[in-house]
XYZ file of C-alpha atoms in Angstrom:
710
model
C -37.503 -74.836 72.509
C -34.212 -74.044 74.944
C -33.659 -72.337 78.057
C -30.390 -70.994 79.040
C -29.229 -70.048 82.869
C -26.054 -67.770 83.990
C -23.046 -69.576 83.828
C -24.617 -72.853 81.910
C -24.811 -73.419 78.188
C -28.638 -73.661 76.350
C -30.712 -76.620 77.858
C -34.325 -77.482 77.289
C -37.018 -76.079 79.041
C -39.644 -78.956 79.594
C -39.501 -78.096 83.025
C -40.749 -74.193 82.659
C -44.200 -75.337 82.146
C -44.600 -72.459 78.922
C -47.689 -71.772 77.285
C -48.119 -73.680 74.032
C -51.185 -71.796 71.332
C -52.502 -72.543 68.516
C -51.902 -70.968 65.301
C -54.163 -69.610 62.885
C -56.087 -67.215 65.796
C -57.937 -64.485 63.922
C -59.927 -62.783 66.869
C -58.488 -61.202 69.781
C -59.306 -63.107 73.617
C -59.265 -59.856 75.115
C -62.694 -58.985 73.030
C -61.276 -55.868 71.066
C -58.312 -55.117 68.581
C -54.855 -55.903 69.760
C -53.011 -52.833 69.486
C -49.859 -52.896 67.966
C -47.342 -49.988 67.770
C -44.006 -50.636 65.693
C -41.711 -47.860 65.830
C -38.447 -46.974 63.498
C -36.815 -44.188 65.139
C -34.274 -41.850 63.858
C -32.710 -38.628 65.592
C -34.333 -35.410 65.054
C -32.064 -33.297 67.372
C -29.479 -32.700 64.476
C -29.767 -30.746 61.336
C -28.404 -32.455 58.100
C -29.857 -35.608 58.557
C -29.715 -38.255 55.621
C -32.614 -39.991 56.741
C -34.628 -43.048 54.331
C -38.053 -44.721 53.916
C -38.507 -46.924 56.958
C -39.040 -49.815 54.819
C -38.180 -52.803 57.251
C -40.631 -51.490 59.569
C -43.402 -51.194 57.106
C -42.354 -54.732 56.116
C -43.724 -55.665 59.506
C -46.891 -53.835 59.559
C -47.933 -54.820 56.002
C -47.184 -58.796 56.892
C -48.983 -58.640 60.319
C -51.770 -57.177 58.750
C -51.766 -59.176 56.056
C -52.030 -62.532 58.594
C -54.555 -60.888 61.445
C -56.207 -58.705 59.924
C -58.893 -56.616 61.836
C -57.630 -58.856 64.984
C -55.185 -56.131 65.463
C -54.674 -52.168 65.038
C -51.162 -50.993 64.075
C -49.582 -47.641 64.063
C -45.958 -46.985 62.683
C -43.878 -44.269 64.361
C -40.654 -42.677 62.898
C -40.271 -39.703 65.769
C -40.367 -39.708 69.363
C -42.682 -36.486 69.072
C -44.918 -39.077 66.864
C -44.207 -41.642 69.832
C -45.568 -39.264 72.492
C -48.874 -38.396 70.886
C -49.488 -41.421 69.872
C -49.184 -42.509 73.953
C -51.542 -39.674 74.527
C -54.098 -41.203 72.959
C -54.175 -44.760 73.527
C -51.942 -47.363 75.503
C -50.540 -50.341 73.064
C -50.572 -54.161 74.172
C -47.627 -54.697 72.162
C -44.650 -52.421 71.402
C -42.228 -53.371 68.841
C -39.014 -51.536 67.840
C -36.409 -51.628 64.870
C -33.070 -51.601 66.264
C -29.927 -50.858 64.366
C -26.592 -48.895 65.084
C -28.296 -45.831 64.752
C -30.839 -45.814 66.943
C -30.193 -48.377 69.866
C -29.036 -45.808 72.623
C -32.224 -43.596 71.453
C -34.751 -46.754 71.377
C -33.595 -48.218 74.838
C -34.241 -44.704 76.335
C -38.016 -44.673 74.991
C -37.764 -47.789 75.845
C -37.560 -47.069 79.223
C -39.402 -44.114 79.260
C -42.863 -46.533 77.812
C -42.340 -48.910 80.419
C -42.186 -46.634 83.006
C -45.415 -44.911 82.170
C -47.302 -48.170 80.878
C -45.291 -51.319 82.582
C -47.837 -53.408 81.290
C -47.197 -52.861 77.806
C -45.059 -55.830 75.866
C -42.312 -54.597 74.403
C -40.011 -56.107 72.013
C -37.258 -55.410 69.962
C -35.753 -56.539 66.481
C -32.965 -56.066 63.923
C -29.640 -56.693 63.070
C -28.047 -55.209 66.099
C -29.932 -58.238 67.809
C -27.129 -60.598 69.094
C -27.298 -63.926 67.521
C -24.248 -65.455 69.136
C -25.020 -66.980 72.613
C -22.342 -65.754 74.465
C -23.259 -62.501 73.192
C -27.062 -62.393 73.679
C -26.248 -63.170 77.276
C -23.909 -60.403 78.070
C -26.246 -57.995 76.036
C -29.503 -59.031 77.497
C -28.433 -59.065 80.605
C -26.628 -56.070 80.662
C -29.454 -54.270 78.904
C -33.097 -55.342 80.308
C -35.403 -52.898 78.761
C -37.797 -55.331 76.454
C -39.520 -58.131 76.865
C -38.293 -59.994 74.017
C -35.312 -59.385 71.383
C -35.537 -61.222 67.472
C -32.745 -60.730 65.658
C -32.432 -61.019 61.700
C -36.064 -60.667 60.153
C -39.061 -59.762 61.648
C -41.585 -60.334 60.291
C -42.338 -64.397 61.253
C -41.420 -63.792 65.152
C -42.886 -60.859 65.571
C -46.374 -62.774 64.029
C -45.812 -65.629 66.412
C -45.232 -62.880 69.704
C -48.645 -61.198 68.154
C -50.563 -64.552 67.828
C -49.855 -65.456 71.336
C -51.132 -62.251 72.712
C -53.802 -62.795 70.688
C -54.803 -65.696 72.670
C -54.446 -64.088 76.090
C -56.997 -62.560 77.982
C -54.606 -60.050 79.161
C -52.000 -59.909 76.455
C -49.227 -58.907 79.550
C -49.490 -61.867 80.514
C -46.895 -63.306 77.542
C -43.917 -61.843 79.810
C -42.103 -65.010 80.856
C -42.988 -67.484 77.863
C -41.306 -68.855 75.375
C -41.902 -67.563 71.718
C -40.369 -69.381 68.526
C -38.041 -66.548 66.732
C -37.481 -64.569 69.611
C -35.295 -64.191 73.413
C -36.775 -62.987 76.786
C -35.476 -62.451 80.034
C -37.102 -63.576 83.087
C -36.870 -61.977 86.261
C -34.671 -63.876 87.777
C -31.946 -63.350 84.950
C -32.854 -66.585 83.096
C -32.788 -66.154 79.196
C -35.476 -68.090 77.654
C -35.261 -68.950 73.647
C -38.158 -69.983 71.075
C -36.938 -72.444 68.517
C -35.161 -70.385 65.919
C -37.065 -69.447 62.708
C -35.983 -70.118 58.910
C -36.120 -66.938 56.244
C -38.892 -66.022 55.168
C -38.960 -68.293 52.223
C -41.323 -66.552 49.489
C -41.141 -62.856 50.014
C -44.562 -62.150 48.699
C -46.163 -63.241 51.527
C -44.989 -59.722 52.608
C -47.600 -57.464 50.883
C -45.954 -54.754 49.448
C -45.776 -51.598 52.209
C -45.758 -49.381 48.924
C -48.550 -50.476 47.025
C -50.741 -50.390 50.375
C -50.209 -47.282 50.788
C -48.016 -47.560 54.099
C -45.145 -45.194 52.854
C -47.265 -42.563 51.654
C -46.532 -40.064 54.487
C -42.710 -40.592 54.416
C -42.902 -40.221 50.389
C -44.685 -37.320 50.715
C -41.746 -35.853 53.254
C -38.718 -34.610 51.415
C -36.512 -35.353 54.302
C -36.931 -39.340 53.307
C -34.915 -40.908 50.746
C -37.443 -43.458 49.064
C -35.830 -47.004 49.889
C -36.583 -50.017 47.458
C -35.908 -53.616 48.417
C -35.809 -55.610 45.359
C -34.485 -58.753 46.886
C -32.944 -60.146 50.124
C -29.683 -62.139 51.119
C -25.443 -62.013 50.606
C -24.161 -65.142 49.209
C -20.713 -63.254 50.706
C -18.533 -63.850 54.338
C -17.182 -60.758 54.654
C -15.804 -60.374 58.402
C -16.872 -56.934 58.397
C -20.499 -57.228 57.586
C -23.729 -58.049 59.428
C -24.526 -59.883 56.225
C -21.719 -62.032 56.414
C -23.331 -64.715 58.055
C -24.360 -67.962 56.927
C -28.190 -67.075 57.860
C -28.013 -64.294 55.067
C -26.445 -66.371 52.367
C -29.757 -67.640 50.441
C -31.068 -64.983 47.964
C -34.784 -64.682 47.984
C -36.604 -61.872 45.557
C -39.828 -59.814 45.250
C -41.440 -60.372 42.218
C -40.261 -58.327 39.169
C -43.481 -57.141 38.454
C -44.197 -55.952 42.014
C -41.012 -54.318 41.908
C -41.628 -52.349 38.589
C -44.992 -51.368 40.553
C -43.056 -50.094 43.573
C -40.928 -47.874 41.327
C -43.943 -46.448 39.567
C -45.488 -45.678 43.056
C -42.470 -44.059 43.996
C -42.241 -41.507 41.139
C -45.654 -40.725 41.324
C -45.405 -39.997 45.143
C -41.747 -38.956 46.269
C -40.605 -35.584 47.031
C -37.171 -36.727 47.528
C -35.353 -36.808 43.839
C -33.268 -39.780 44.548
C -33.564 -43.386 45.040
C -31.736 -45.957 47.126
C -31.848 -49.783 46.843
C -30.995 -51.825 49.658
C -30.035 -54.983 48.151
C -26.834 -55.697 48.809
C -25.488 -57.191 45.270
C -27.639 -55.660 43.251
C -27.062 -56.653 39.698
C -26.726 -60.548 40.987
C -29.689 -61.738 39.305
C -30.438 -61.958 35.736
C -33.720 -59.926 36.520
C -32.213 -57.068 38.045
C -31.501 -55.822 34.249
C -35.267 -56.099 33.867
C -35.440 -53.822 36.691
C -32.811 -51.807 35.634
C -34.366 -51.354 32.469
C -37.659 -50.380 34.004
C -35.466 -47.155 36.334
C -34.460 -46.566 32.553
C -38.019 -45.897 31.614
C -38.990 -43.863 34.336
C -35.921 -41.523 34.474
C -36.770 -40.953 30.842
C -39.898 -40.434 30.920
C -40.513 -38.556 34.466
C -36.575 -37.109 35.096
C -36.728 -39.382 38.247
C -34.548 -40.231 40.269
C -31.834 -38.052 39.914
C -29.091 -40.530 41.637
C -29.675 -44.280 42.730
C -27.591 -45.001 45.731
C -27.039 -49.007 45.263
C -24.190 -51.641 45.543
C -23.751 -53.885 42.481
C -22.586 -56.960 42.811
C -18.887 -57.464 43.743
C -18.429 -59.321 40.684
C -18.174 -57.680 37.369
C -20.953 -60.031 35.783
C -22.812 -59.190 32.632
C -25.567 -58.623 34.477
C -23.518 -55.694 35.927
C -22.708 -54.394 32.683
C -25.925 -54.211 31.758
C -27.191 -52.557 35.022
C -24.525 -49.867 34.940
C -25.131 -49.266 31.416
C -28.786 -49.026 31.893
C -28.604 -46.092 34.369
C -24.980 -45.098 33.770
C -25.720 -41.275 34.272
C -27.454 -42.445 37.420
C -24.595 -44.247 38.855
C -21.013 -45.481 38.459
C -19.770 -48.374 37.518
C -18.480 -49.175 41.329
C -16.430 -52.533 42.147
C -15.627 -52.455 45.884
C -12.127 -54.044 46.603
C -11.725 -52.832 50.131
C -8.567 -53.717 49.751
C -6.045 -55.530 47.086
C -3.790 -57.756 49.282
C -4.444 -60.987 48.705
C -3.720 -62.062 52.469
C -5.733 -59.434 53.654
C -8.608 -60.641 51.840
C -8.279 -64.065 53.229
C -8.451 -62.489 56.583
C -11.357 -60.742 55.728
C -12.977 -63.738 53.735
C -13.377 -61.384 50.967
C -13.267 -62.605 47.091
C -10.176 -62.282 45.644
C -9.996 -59.715 42.812
C -7.971 -60.956 40.445
C -6.248 -58.684 38.390
C -7.543 -59.622 34.942
C -10.751 -58.826 36.590
C -9.606 -54.889 37.300
C -8.118 -54.732 34.340
C -11.651 -55.861 32.350
C -13.357 -53.433 34.693
C -11.667 -50.552 33.502
C -11.138 -51.268 29.825
C -15.365 -51.447 30.268
C -15.755 -47.853 31.799
C -13.324 -46.512 29.222
C -15.431 -48.360 26.300
C -18.459 -46.836 27.478
C -17.173 -43.700 29.058
C -18.550 -45.030 32.496
C -17.462 -43.073 35.832
C -15.283 -46.016 37.438
C -15.521 -46.289 41.105
C -13.938 -48.496 44.118
C -14.305 -48.184 48.020
C -11.010 -49.377 50.334
C -11.475 -49.956 54.168
C -8.309 -48.926 55.973
C -6.786 -51.023 58.565
C -8.121 -54.168 57.932
C -6.683 -56.909 60.094
C -3.235 -57.747 58.393
C -2.543 -54.709 56.182
C 0.400 -52.367 56.652
C 0.656 -48.593 55.655
C 2.464 -50.161 52.997
C 0.034 -52.011 51.493
C -2.684 -50.056 51.708
C -0.900 -47.653 49.743
C 0.076 -50.291 47.138
C -3.638 -50.997 46.585
C -4.310 -47.372 46.095
C -1.616 -47.002 43.526
C -3.265 -50.200 41.882
C -6.906 -48.627 41.694
C -4.992 -45.215 40.305
C -2.920 -47.319 37.491
C -6.424 -49.113 36.554
C -7.835 -45.128 36.360
C -10.407 -45.530 38.436
C -12.387 -42.155 38.492
C -14.065 -42.390 42.354
C -11.768 -43.740 44.977
C -13.148 -43.338 48.309
C -11.496 -44.439 51.855
C -13.232 -45.766 55.014
C -12.680 -46.005 58.738
C -13.212 -49.514 59.678
C -15.695 -49.667 62.192
C -16.638 -52.501 64.091
C -20.067 -53.543 63.847
C -22.115 -55.698 66.221
C -22.899 -58.410 64.790
C -20.206 -58.730 62.344
C -17.437 -61.679 62.782
C -15.233 -59.124 63.156
C -17.012 -58.240 66.670
C -16.543 -61.300 68.471
C -13.310 -61.217 70.891
C -11.494 -64.545 69.244
C -11.300 -62.682 65.854
C -10.214 -59.454 67.919
C -7.978 -61.171 69.262
C -6.476 -62.893 66.614
C -5.644 -59.714 64.643
C -4.815 -57.448 67.463
C -7.888 -55.138 66.594
C -7.739 -52.232 69.527
C -10.620 -50.287 69.213
C -12.273 -46.472 70.663
C -15.605 -45.124 70.443
C -17.186 -41.746 69.108
C -20.151 -40.231 68.612
C -22.181 -41.680 65.187
C -23.320 -39.650 62.429
C -26.718 -38.784 63.569
C -25.742 -40.120 66.548
C -27.315 -37.429 69.442
C -30.626 -37.363 70.644
C -33.004 -36.414 73.404
C -36.229 -37.471 74.360
C -38.021 -36.587 77.510
C -35.241 -35.051 79.368
C -32.580 -38.004 78.442
C -29.870 -37.329 76.649
C -28.931 -40.772 73.860
C -25.620 -41.386 72.063
C -24.893 -43.971 69.383
C -21.226 -45.003 68.934
C -18.938 -46.156 66.671
C -16.650 -48.811 67.737
C -13.408 -47.733 65.433
C -10.297 -49.446 64.956
C -7.272 -47.435 65.804
C -4.508 -50.496 65.431
C -3.895 -53.833 64.654
C -0.848 -56.291 64.882
C 0.145 -54.785 61.930
C -0.347 -50.633 62.192
C 0.819 -49.255 65.833
C -1.606 -46.895 67.171
C 0.251 -43.714 66.600
C 1.150 -44.681 62.584
C -2.744 -45.900 62.191
C -3.874 -42.190 63.285
C -1.663 -40.264 61.641
C -2.802 -41.535 58.541
C -5.878 -40.241 58.613
C -4.286 -36.948 57.002
C -3.583 -38.784 53.990
C -6.916 -40.353 53.861
C -8.526 -36.883 54.473
C -6.667 -35.492 51.632
C -7.339 -38.463 49.237
C -10.944 -38.503 49.167
C -10.619 -35.138 48.779
C -8.745 -34.894 45.762
C -10.383 -38.676 44.642
C -13.976 -39.359 46.128
C -15.401 -36.225 45.389
C -12.858 -35.457 42.308
C -11.667 -31.904 43.088
C -7.960 -32.759 42.505
C -8.933 -35.992 39.936
C -7.512 -34.569 36.619
C -3.991 -33.189 38.539
C -3.790 -36.475 39.965
C -3.772 -37.968 36.580
C -1.631 -35.964 35.066
C 1.310 -36.502 37.548
C 0.343 -40.667 37.429
C 1.253 -40.546 33.544
C 4.145 -38.235 34.117
C 5.768 -41.131 36.800
C 5.120 -39.149 39.820
C 2.402 -41.365 41.924
C -0.448 -39.505 43.615
C -0.221 -41.097 47.184
C 3.953 -39.704 47.306
C 2.440 -36.399 46.077
C 0.236 -36.504 48.907
C 2.772 -37.923 51.642
C 5.339 -35.238 50.029
C 3.234 -32.906 50.960
C 2.180 -33.970 54.854
C 5.580 -34.363 55.530
C 6.473 -30.430 54.732
C 3.848 -28.692 55.840
C 5.955 -24.939 55.179
C 5.477 -25.902 51.643
C 1.690 -26.816 51.578
C 0.682 -24.699 54.977
C -2.886 -24.420 53.690
C -3.163 -28.600 53.681
C -1.390 -28.880 56.629
C -3.847 -26.729 58.277
C -6.746 -28.475 57.298
C -5.324 -32.106 57.397
C -4.396 -30.830 60.790
C -8.019 -29.695 61.759
C -8.984 -32.638 60.575
C -6.923 -35.393 62.470
C -7.206 -33.249 65.684
C -11.033 -32.981 65.820
C -10.879 -36.602 64.790
C -8.983 -38.032 67.432
C -10.637 -35.197 69.979
C -14.365 -37.079 69.688
C -12.813 -40.639 70.327
C -12.682 -42.141 73.910
C -11.743 -45.365 75.657
C -15.386 -45.759 76.372
C -18.740 -45.253 75.532
C -19.603 -43.764 78.909
C -16.876 -40.954 78.230
C -17.775 -40.108 74.857
C -21.242 -39.987 76.130
C -19.675 -37.303 78.978
C -17.909 -35.474 76.572
C -21.115 -34.769 74.041
C -23.042 -33.392 77.240
C -20.168 -31.212 77.471
C -20.240 -30.050 74.203
C -24.320 -29.969 74.117
C -23.736 -27.041 76.816
C -20.939 -25.459 75.592
C -21.166 -25.632 71.758
C -24.734 -26.701 70.922
C -24.364 -25.951 67.296
C -21.541 -28.449 66.860
C -24.146 -31.522 68.149
C -27.319 -29.756 66.239
C -24.899 -29.465 63.124
C -24.110 -32.929 63.398
C -20.479 -32.632 62.759
C -20.110 -36.037 64.125
C -19.025 -39.627 62.711
C -15.689 -40.332 60.738
C -16.857 -39.198 57.029
C -19.417 -36.501 58.912
C -16.340 -34.805 60.351
C -14.372 -35.036 56.809
C -17.848 -32.931 55.254
C -17.130 -30.415 58.134
C -13.408 -29.884 57.460
C -14.218 -29.612 53.564
C -17.067 -26.773 54.153
C -14.647 -25.334 56.498
C -12.089 -25.022 53.660
C -14.930 -23.897 50.630
C -16.405 -21.209 53.055
C -12.658 -19.906 53.865
C -12.111 -19.510 50.428
C -9.317 -22.054 50.388
C -9.813 -24.060 47.335
C -7.445 -22.602 45.019
C -4.591 -22.416 47.397
C -4.484 -26.422 47.936
C -4.959 -26.911 43.978
C -2.062 -25.013 43.665
C -0.063 -27.055 46.741
C -0.920 -30.151 45.195
C 0.640 -28.403 41.535
C 3.696 -27.265 42.991
C 4.271 -30.614 45.202
C 4.103 -32.855 41.902
C 6.138 -30.524 40.368
C 8.780 -30.832 42.916
C 8.561 -34.782 42.961
C 8.413 -34.935 38.775
C 11.855 -32.369 39.234
C 13.553 -35.122 42.114
C 12.825 -37.992 39.889
C 13.775 -36.838 36.343
C 16.677 -34.441 37.646
C 15.682 -31.624 35.209
C 14.417 -28.634 35.268
C 10.623 -29.002 33.919
C 10.192 -27.812 30.434
C 7.806 -24.683 29.100
C 5.546 -27.172 27.867
C 5.457 -29.122 31.137
C 4.168 -25.994 33.022
C 2.042 -24.949 29.847
C 0.385 -28.363 31.116
C 0.613 -28.097 34.068
C -1.184 -24.560 34.048
C -3.923 -25.720 31.904
C -4.925 -28.856 34.363
C -4.773 -26.573 37.501
C -7.162 -24.185 35.900
C -9.293 -26.751 34.552
C -9.423 -28.234 38.599
C -10.312 -24.863 40.077
C -13.250 -24.028 37.856
C -14.543 -27.468 37.843
C -15.475 -26.685 41.531
C -19.375 -25.599 41.596
C -19.600 -23.226 44.816
C -22.952 -23.858 46.861
C -23.590 -20.747 48.414
C -23.928 -18.412 45.240
C -25.604 -18.442 41.695
C -22.838 -19.346 38.769
C -23.112 -19.585 35.535
C -24.223 -23.116 33.894
C -21.499 -23.363 31.803
C -17.794 -21.579 31.419
C -15.250 -21.554 28.822
C -11.740 -22.606 29.369
C -9.567 -22.687 26.309
C -6.556 -24.827 25.581
C -3.939 -25.830 23.260
C -4.637 -29.686 24.483
C -7.070 -31.849 23.772
C -8.576 -32.090 27.306
C -11.980 -34.061 25.905
C -9.844 -36.733 24.583
C -7.394 -36.901 27.578
C -10.055 -37.513 29.718
C -12.320 -40.302 27.120
C -8.678 -42.245 26.954
C -9.255 -42.289 30.872
C -6.321 -40.553 31.243
C -3.885 -43.618 30.015
C -1.478 -41.138 28.399
C 0.349 -37.710 28.972
C -1.500 -34.906 28.083
C 1.705 -33.951 25.965
C 0.023 -36.356 23.627
C -3.469 -34.678 22.943
C -1.436 -31.504 21.440
C -3.159 -29.301 19.339
C -2.451 -27.509 16.202
C -4.535 -24.610 17.147
C -6.342 -24.191 20.851
C -9.654 -24.953 21.411
C -12.467 -23.761 23.445
C -14.057 -26.370 26.360
C -17.135 -25.796 28.026
C -17.009 -26.685 32.022
C -21.293 -27.219 32.414
C -23.111 -27.851 35.690
C -24.934 -30.872 34.945
C -28.522 -31.054 36.949
C -28.015 -27.529 37.097
C -32.055 -27.191 38.368
C -30.622 -29.344 41.992
C -28.306 -26.196 42.077
C -30.776 -23.686 41.627
C -32.489 -25.213 44.306
C -30.271 -25.364 46.524
C -29.127 -22.063 45.806
C -33.170 -20.770 45.895
C -33.611 -22.262 49.322
C -30.389 -20.826 51.335
C -32.547 -18.667 53.171
C -30.558 -16.853 56.413
C -28.670 -20.124 56.270
C -24.890 -19.239 56.962
C -22.572 -20.193 53.918
C -20.745 -23.839 55.722
C -24.504 -24.928 56.343
C -25.117 -24.364 53.068
C -22.393 -27.219 52.375
C -23.203 -29.157 55.492
C -26.630 -29.568 53.988
C -25.323 -30.636 50.785
C -23.345 -32.846 51.547
C -25.714 -34.827 53.575
C -28.129 -35.297 50.708
C -25.597 -36.346 47.922
C -22.425 -36.773 46.888
C -23.493 -36.866 43.390
C -22.413 -33.512 40.487
C -19.910 -31.693 42.473
C -17.835 -30.705 39.893
C -18.709 -29.453 36.480
C -18.320 -31.198 33.374
C -16.126 -31.467 30.748
C -17.469 -30.820 27.097
C -16.071 -29.561 23.590
C -17.653 -26.388 23.364
C -19.922 -26.245 19.768
C -18.395 -23.459 17.870
C -15.023 -25.222 18.330
C -13.456 -27.509 15.615
C -13.280 -31.384 16.206
C -9.743 -31.982 18.347
């Protein structure tokens, strides 16, 4: 046990006369069950939320109940309304909160109210946002003294130690000011107490399944909650932008395959949400993950659930990842998250260096099996430049990735990138903005969750950094959502870089007025949300809540959310076809400049076909449309697509024109959207759809059955 005093290093605490308690207590010294409340809060103020089953809270619940049985009484709470109702019925002895980047401010506000009304309640906060580095812990705990105990990383063992300590006391509140292993605490004198650190849960089967014990039933019955499945814990990688990059998380531990299968069956039988999210950092890293994927395939084929699986597979295209992707080919893409392809940048962020041969192997595997190939890149990583980032984009386009999403660099509290020495080394300058689902109201208190966004580095000045967000906005429009995918690859196969087309469009607003308007709208709004301090952001949102409450309740904050909002504006204003034509004409101008010749009639005919394909592939969400529409072409569009757009469309000319169908996959899902329109305006329909899933936003191209084979 150690204590840390202001201005001093951590030192032993023999002089504190800390109580020592035995283990294995099964009866409360207070003569009744110890009452424990568990809370995992999310905002309920805004609309269009994306909420998962609070699995971490239910893991803790199931572990505590298994360890202490009838000696404790537990309630689990997911909203502030539930907290108010529970506190009206009884006052807990221990109140533990899950602390994450999306609920820190709300959690602190609730704790403040609880402590004011019931000062004897023992409050603990656990989660990945709790500091583990001593200097950060010192500053953080003294800045925010709301809770009595803080638990970083896994919460099961430390919280059990706290509960066991309370069980041995005639008055559980006497635990305050003592040392509990696995916890930090703060004395009234400002001393930081630290119990002995605890190792991971070594055998995950110690934690009974919260699904199979019924602890998640209420969440599964609520369609707002996406089922969350965890098959393993740990990550062997060291990425500096990720909270899982710490050595503590490096050891992989797994739940048994049979248990995971039973959980999948249980979820399928009870969920009201068509999605499934897998929480593993690297699904497919273990050979047994293939067996889990086989079971998901079986459930999907039998019960048509899930409709989409949201998951990050391992960062290497291993045999396991290949098998997992093939088994769930209609549920997940083949995703290789590069983040950057610049060798020095990858070194700076301690990311695995991806070899060109590995990229080509992934592309070849996707082509061979007709898989959707996707990747992610993060703009503004340490050492990146505009040119190096654009080179990375060109490289993934060379390999014909179907979906490419660009994320803005966001500093997470406990990632290595958040530490002062790392920021200084790479010249990271940041500003703050309200995060997605970041506004809440509780007991007349407004709370604000913040994103810390990088706006400059030692290699990208601030103005240049921010201007590039116009490019990101349109690139995501074109490639992540795929609304211009065929046009992108049409020009790529004819020697015109898509990145060059986008940059030329942004540089010439007179030639591309619609794109210029919406890209400027995005950048203006994005910049307007950012402030130098958290306090300035809070003041901004307070003003908006008064003057433009719909902007707050519609949840248009966070870089990706605001991007969705501008996309929704574009669609609801009926401007989509204008952007398609602007891209086509800009590419045509660049092609003329590169070749020095006017485009041939054949080239123009090809461009016209692809332009019509892009427009007709779009699925409007505000009004019912046919499941299938037909497009006639003198080129084998399906053959071109199946070749992964590796050759010019001219190589796929047909002797006789053929008819191609553009079909909506998952048509029933869209029918439900149309049926649920109610009194929502068109814009809110798009916003709600973006909030649920990014899948099935385009029609699927097929050869019509009555057409001769191309």
